[in-house]
């Protein structure tokens, strides 16, 4: 099976790019962040405190998370329920950022991700794909963009949806999340030694996608 790993901080464009690349190559796209988000939904529903490791660990085993694809879109099931509609709130983002630092949460989801990558060609995006989940991936990309550019992208997205927001607050939030993802003890976000770094700050989506496909084809 062929695997492409894309890691990087929130807002660098990983999922948008990974979707385009997977479509062009005929691979399945796997968004691992959505799995951590589904786990966060489970924790929130069970009233777990994000700072209580024991409480988090007690609730991991009752979360049966699986992935399916409907009309080309990834669907995440939590105990049989399609939870896609609940994954993108600020509350879930904050909970996922904290609970994803837990070793028991990670062990469960990494196992699921590795199983998926063995059964089909995948473009998988996340934080630890090149370093932990798929260390033998054919191509590893570390996709970055400056925190300001990432905040501006998020600001545009929210304003288009009619939400009231503040650019500086969004940037501060992004920086805080980066810090947590990069400094956590288990599987922190970092560039794998053999990953190609792409800074998307001043590139279009298509330019980044084309670059990744070119890199992949040059390694086949
Ligand atoms: O990519 P995202 O924003 O949907 O990810 C949600 C959270 O899950 C984020 O705080 C980082 C974490 N995550 C992780 O620790 N490892 C991954 N492979 C994917 C996401």
CSV table of C-alpha atoms and ligand atoms in Angstrom, one decimal, residues 7 10 14 31-34 36-37 88 93 96-98 100 106 113 125-129 133 177 181 184, ligand 1:
chain,number,residue,atom,x,y,z
A,7,UNK,CA,1.7,16.8,9.4
A,10,UNK,CA,-3.7,23.8,12.9
A,14,UNK,CA,-3.6,20.1,5.7
A,31,UNK,CA,-8.4,13.0,8.7
A,32,UNK,CA,-6.9,11.8,12.1
A,33,UNK,CA,-7.8,15.1,13.8
A,34,UNK,CA,-11.5,14.1,13.3
A,36,UNK,CA,-9.3,13.0,18.2
A,37,UNK,CA,-12.3,15.3,17.9
A,88,UNK,CA,-16.0,21.5,14.5
A,93,UNK,CA,-11.4,21.9,19.5
A,96,UNK,CA,-9.5,17.6,21.6
A,97,UNK,CA,-6.3,19.6,22.0
A,98,UNK,CA,-6.1,18.6,25.7
A,100,UNK,CA,-5.2,14.2,22.6
A,106,UNK,CA,-3.3,8.2,21.4
A,113,UNK,CA,-5.0,4.6,11.9
A,125,UNK,CA,-3.0,14.1,7.9
A,126,UNK,CA,-2.4,14.9,11.6
A,127,UNK,CA,0.4,15.8,13.9
A,128,UNK,CA,2.3,12.5,14.4
A,129,UNK,CA,1.7,10.7,11.1
A,133,UNK,CA,1.8,6.4,12.8
A,177,UNK,CA,-2.7,25.4,20.6
A,181,UNK,CA,0.7,20.3,20.4
A,184,UNK,CA,3.3,17.7,24.9
B,1,LIG,O1,-6.3,18.7,13.0
B,1,LIG,P1,-7.3,19.0,14.1
B,1,LIG,O2,-7.4,20.5,14.5
B,1,LIG,O3,-8.7,18.6,13.6
B,1,LIG,O4,-7.0,18.2,15.4
B,1,LIG,C1,-7.7,18.2,16.5
B,1,LIG,C2,-6.8,18.0,17.7
B,1,LIG,O5,-6.2,16.7,17.7
B,1,LIG,C3,-5.6,19.0,17.8
B,1,LIG,O6,-5.5,19.6,19.0
B,1,LIG,C4,-4.4,18.1,17.6
B,1,LIG,C5,-4.8,16.7,17.9
B,1,LIG,N1,-4.3,15.8,16.9
B,1,LIG,C6,-3.2,15.0,17.3
B,1,LIG,O7,-2.8,15.2,18.5
B,1,LIG,N2,-2.7,14.0,16.5
B,1,LIG,C7,-3.2,13.9,15.3
B,1,LIG,N3,-2.6,12.9,14.5
B,1,LIG,C8,-4.2,14.6,14.8
B,1,LIG,C9,-4.8,15.6,15.7
